PDB file of C-alpha atoms in Angstrom:
ATOM      1  CA  GLN A   1       0.078   0.064   0.166  1.00  0.00           C
ATOM      2  CA  VAL A   2       1.560   3.172  -1.233  1.00  0.00           C
ATOM      3  CA  GLN A   3       1.210   6.132   1.473  1.00  0.00           C
ATOM      4  CA  LEU A   4       1.109   9.461   0.340  1.00  0.00           C
ATOM      5  CA  VAL A   5       1.343  11.821   3.659  1.00  0.00           C
ATOM      6  CA  GLU A   6      -0.305  15.018   3.518  1.00  0.00           C
ATOM      7  CA  SER A   7      -0.082  18.115   5.947  1.00  0.00           C
ATOM      8  CA  GLY A   8      -0.619  21.775   6.481  1.00  0.00           C
ATOM      9  CA  GLY A   9      -4.430  21.989   6.273  1.00  0.00           C
ATOM     10  CA  GLY A  10      -6.361  24.027   8.665  1.00  0.00           C
ATOM     11  CA  LEU A  11      -8.422  27.192   9.206  1.00  0.00           C
ATOM     12  CA  VAL A  12      -7.178  30.543   7.936  1.00  0.00           C
ATOM     13  CA  GLN A  13      -9.163  33.817   7.625  1.00  0.00           C
ATOM     14  CA  PRO A  14      -9.682  35.090   4.015  1.00  0.00           C
ATOM     15  CA  GLY A  15      -6.891  36.721   2.552  1.00  0.00           C
ATOM     16  CA  GLY A  16      -4.714  34.350   4.732  1.00  0.00           C
ATOM     17  CA  SER A  17      -1.999  31.594   3.551  1.00  0.00           C
ATOM     18  CA  LEU A  18      -1.607  28.048   4.261  1.00  0.00           C
ATOM     19  CA  ARG A  19       0.895  25.750   2.782  1.00  0.00           C
ATOM     20  CA  LEU A  20       0.277  21.924   2.104  1.00  0.00           C
ATOM     21  CA  SER A  21       2.843  19.383   1.857  1.00  0.00           C
ATOM     22  CA  CYS A  22       2.760  15.701   0.422  1.00  0.00           C
ATOM     23  CA  ALA A  23       5.402  13.492   0.858  1.00  0.00           C
ATOM     24  CA  ALA A  24       5.814  10.169  -1.252  1.00  0.00           C
ATOM     25  CA  PRO A  25       8.095   7.110  -1.565  1.00  0.00           C
ATOM     26  CA  GLY A  26      10.946   7.933  -3.687  1.00  0.00           C
ATOM     27  CA  ASN A  27      10.494   5.372  -6.031  1.00  0.00           C
ATOM     28  CA  ILE A  28       6.952   6.812  -6.676  1.00  0.00           C
ATOM     29  CA  PHE A  29       7.610  10.368  -6.620  1.00  0.00           C
ATOM     30  CA  ARG A  30      10.554  10.532  -8.943  1.00  0.00           C
ATOM     31  CA  LEU A  31       8.600   9.356 -11.898  1.00  0.00           C
ATOM     32  CA  ALA A  32       5.176  10.986 -11.160  1.00  0.00           C
ATOM     33  CA  ALA A  33       3.277  13.875 -12.243  1.00  0.00           C
ATOM     34  CA  MET A  34       2.471  15.311  -8.690  1.00  0.00           C
ATOM     35  CA  GLY A  35      -1.078  17.114  -8.382  1.00  0.00           C
ATOM     36  CA  TRP A  36      -3.366  18.590  -5.756  1.00  0.00           C
ATOM     37  CA  TYR A  37      -7.117  18.364  -6.066  1.00  0.00           C
ATOM     38  CA  ARG A  38      -9.834  19.446  -3.986  1.00  0.00           C
ATOM     39  CA  GLN A  39     -13.370  18.632  -3.220  1.00  0.00           C
ATOM     40  CA  ALA A  40     -16.064  20.735  -1.614  1.00  0.00           C
ATOM     41  CA  PRO A  41     -19.383  19.413  -0.211  1.00  0.00           C
ATOM     42  CA  GLY A  42     -21.741  18.387  -2.902  1.00  0.00           C
ATOM     43  CA  LYS A  43     -19.061  19.107  -5.933  1.00  0.00           C
ATOM     44  CA  GLN A  44     -17.022  16.820  -7.706  1.00  0.00           C
ATOM     45  CA  ARG A  45     -13.264  16.551  -7.350  1.00  0.00           C
ATOM     46  CA  GLU A  46     -11.201  19.009  -9.193  1.00  0.00           C
ATOM     47  CA  LEU A  47      -7.661  19.586 -10.236  1.00  0.00           C
ATOM     48  CA  VAL A  48      -6.094  22.605  -8.569  1.00  0.00           C
ATOM     49  CA  ALA A  49      -2.657  22.440  -9.540  1.00  0.00           C
ATOM     50  CA  ARG A  50      -0.104  19.922 -11.090  1.00  0.00           C
ATOM     51  CA  ILE A  51       3.723  19.636 -11.304  1.00  0.00           C
ATOM     52  CA  ILE A  52       5.375  17.138 -13.958  1.00  0.00           C
ATOM     53  CA  THR A  53       9.066  15.553 -13.404  1.00  0.00           C
ATOM     54  CA  THR A  54      10.413  18.530 -15.703  1.00  0.00           C
ATOM     55  CA  GLY A  55       8.927  21.243 -13.555  1.00  0.00           C
ATOM     56  CA  ILE A  56       6.298  22.192 -15.952  1.00  0.00           C
ATOM     57  CA  THR A  57       3.159  23.216 -14.114  1.00  0.00           C
ATOM     58  CA  ASN A  58      -0.472  23.707 -14.690  1.00  0.00           C
ATOM     59  CA  TYR A  59      -3.353  25.543 -12.456  1.00  0.00           C
ATOM     60  CA  ALA A  60      -6.875  25.657 -12.444  1.00  0.00           C
ATOM     61  CA  ASP A  61      -8.081  28.772 -13.626  1.00  0.00           C
ATOM     62  CA  SER A  62      -9.647  29.940 -10.079  1.00  0.00           C
ATOM     63  CA  VAL A  63      -6.335  29.516  -8.380  1.00  0.00           C
ATOM     64  CA  LYS A  64      -3.911  31.162 -10.825  1.00  0.00           C
ATOM     65  CA  GLY A  65      -1.955  33.816  -9.466  1.00  0.00           C
ATOM     66  CA  ARG A  66      -2.863  32.926  -5.905  1.00  0.00           C
ATOM     67  CA  PHE A  67      -1.675  29.235  -5.635  1.00  0.00           C
ATOM     68  CA  THR A  68       1.910  27.831  -6.311  1.00  0.00           C
ATOM     69  CA  ILE A  69       2.780  24.297  -6.575  1.00  0.00           C
ATOM     70  CA  SER A  70       6.346  22.865  -6.226  1.00  0.00           C
ATOM     71  CA  ARG A  71       8.311  19.978  -5.914  1.00  0.00           C
ATOM     72  CA  ASP A  72      11.527  19.126  -3.983  1.00  0.00           C
ATOM     73  CA  ASP A  73      12.874  15.991  -5.646  1.00  0.00           C
ATOM     74  CA  ALA A  74      15.542  15.567  -2.588  1.00  0.00           C
ATOM     75  CA  LYS A  75      12.693  15.431   0.016  1.00  0.00           C
ATOM     76  CA  ASN A  76      10.302  13.485  -2.371  1.00  0.00           C
ATOM     77  CA  THR A  77       7.725  16.388  -1.304  1.00  0.00           C
ATOM     78  CA  VAL A  78       5.357  18.249  -3.270  1.00  0.00           C
ATOM     79  CA  TYR A  79       3.919  21.710  -1.913  1.00  0.00           C
ATOM     80  CA  LEU A  80       0.962  23.833  -2.452  1.00  0.00           C
ATOM     81  CA  GLN A  81       1.580  27.461  -1.399  1.00  0.00           C
ATOM     82  CA  MET A  82      -1.812  28.997  -1.290  1.00  0.00           C
ATOM     83  CA  ASP A  83      -2.226  32.943  -0.852  1.00  0.00           C
ATOM     84  CA  TYR A  84      -4.869  35.243  -1.065  1.00  0.00           C
ATOM     85  CA  LEU A  85      -7.069  32.679   0.219  1.00  0.00           C
ATOM     86  CA  LYS A  86     -11.143  32.721  -0.359  1.00  0.00           C
ATOM     87  CA  PRO A  87     -13.922  31.210   1.061  1.00  0.00           C
ATOM     88  CA  GLU A  88     -14.676  29.373  -2.082  1.00  0.00           C
ATOM     89  CA  ASP A  89     -11.283  27.659  -1.544  1.00  0.00           C
ATOM     90  CA  THR A  90     -12.788  25.611   1.170  1.00  0.00           C
ATOM     91  CA  ALA A  91     -12.483  22.073   0.614  1.00  0.00           C
ATOM     92  CA  VAL A  92     -10.666  18.791   1.206  1.00  0.00           C
ATOM     93  CA  TYR A  93      -7.462  18.907  -0.626  1.00  0.00           C
ATOM     94  CA  TYR A  94      -5.681  15.693  -1.790  1.00  0.00           C
ATOM     95  CA  CYS A  95      -2.573  14.841  -3.247  1.00  0.00           C
ATOM     96  CA  ASN A  96      -1.988  12.517  -6.364  1.00  0.00           C
ATOM     97  CA  ALA A  97       0.958  10.795  -7.626  1.00  0.00           C
ATOM     98  CA  TYR A  98       0.213   9.738 -11.341  1.00  0.00           C
ATOM     99  CA  ARG A  99       2.236   7.942 -14.001  1.00  0.00           C
ATOM    100  CA  GLY A 100       0.696   6.662 -17.021  1.00  0.00           C
ATOM    101  CA  GLY A 101       1.473   3.471 -18.993  1.00  0.00           C
ATOM    102  CA  THR A 102       0.123  -0.103 -19.361  1.00  0.00           C
ATOM    103  CA  GLY A 103       1.607  -2.463 -16.581  1.00  0.00           C
ATOM    104  CA  TYR A 104       3.824   0.286 -14.975  1.00  0.00           C
ATOM    105  CA  GLY A 105       1.459   3.081 -14.335  1.00  0.00           C
ATOM    106  CA  TYR A 106       0.075   4.097 -11.202  1.00  0.00           C
ATOM    107  CA  ASP A 107      -2.434   6.613  -9.626  1.00  0.00           C
ATOM    108  CA  TYR A 108      -2.091   7.205  -5.899  1.00  0.00           C
ATOM    109  CA  TRP A 109      -4.216   9.250  -3.705  1.00  0.00           C
ATOM    110  CA  GLY A 110      -3.478  10.770  -0.163  1.00  0.00           C
ATOM    111  CA  GLN A 111      -5.826  10.716   2.698  1.00  0.00           C
ATOM    112  CA  GLY A 112      -7.147  14.368   2.202  1.00  0.00           C
ATOM    113  CA  THR A 113      -6.386  17.337   4.400  1.00  0.00           C
ATOM    114  CA  GLN A 114      -9.421  19.839   5.208  1.00  0.00           C
ATOM    115  CA  VAL A 115      -8.772  23.551   4.266  1.00  0.00           C
ATOM    116  CA  THR A 116     -11.324  26.143   5.678  1.00  0.00           C
ATOM    117  CA  VAL A 117     -11.378  29.731   4.683  1.00  0.00           C
ATOM    118  CA  SER A 118     -13.595  31.684   6.992  1.00  0.00           C
ATOM    119  CA  SER A 119     -13.760  34.915   9.256  1.00  0.00           C
TER     120      SER A 119
END
């Protein structure tokens, strides 16, 4: 059972910041596209940000300019820096490690961490 260990969620006021972290086993991390997804109550899970092994990133339109995803290959950890948080960012945030390919691909998820933006 592959474990992605997330941390950094919590309660923050609108306009505040949080940083999420997700650590993965090295053999998984180094070949994976790492992503952060979120799911708000009553809504589908959606991609927030993704970073591939070369460092190329992509973001949901709703978080562009506010969130930054990064990866530390030495620590096998991916981060999501969230600034200028809004109440609509409230959700459970999930870390994902994905590698495509038949027979050697994988798609692993973390347990989720709650982010609540409220005054």
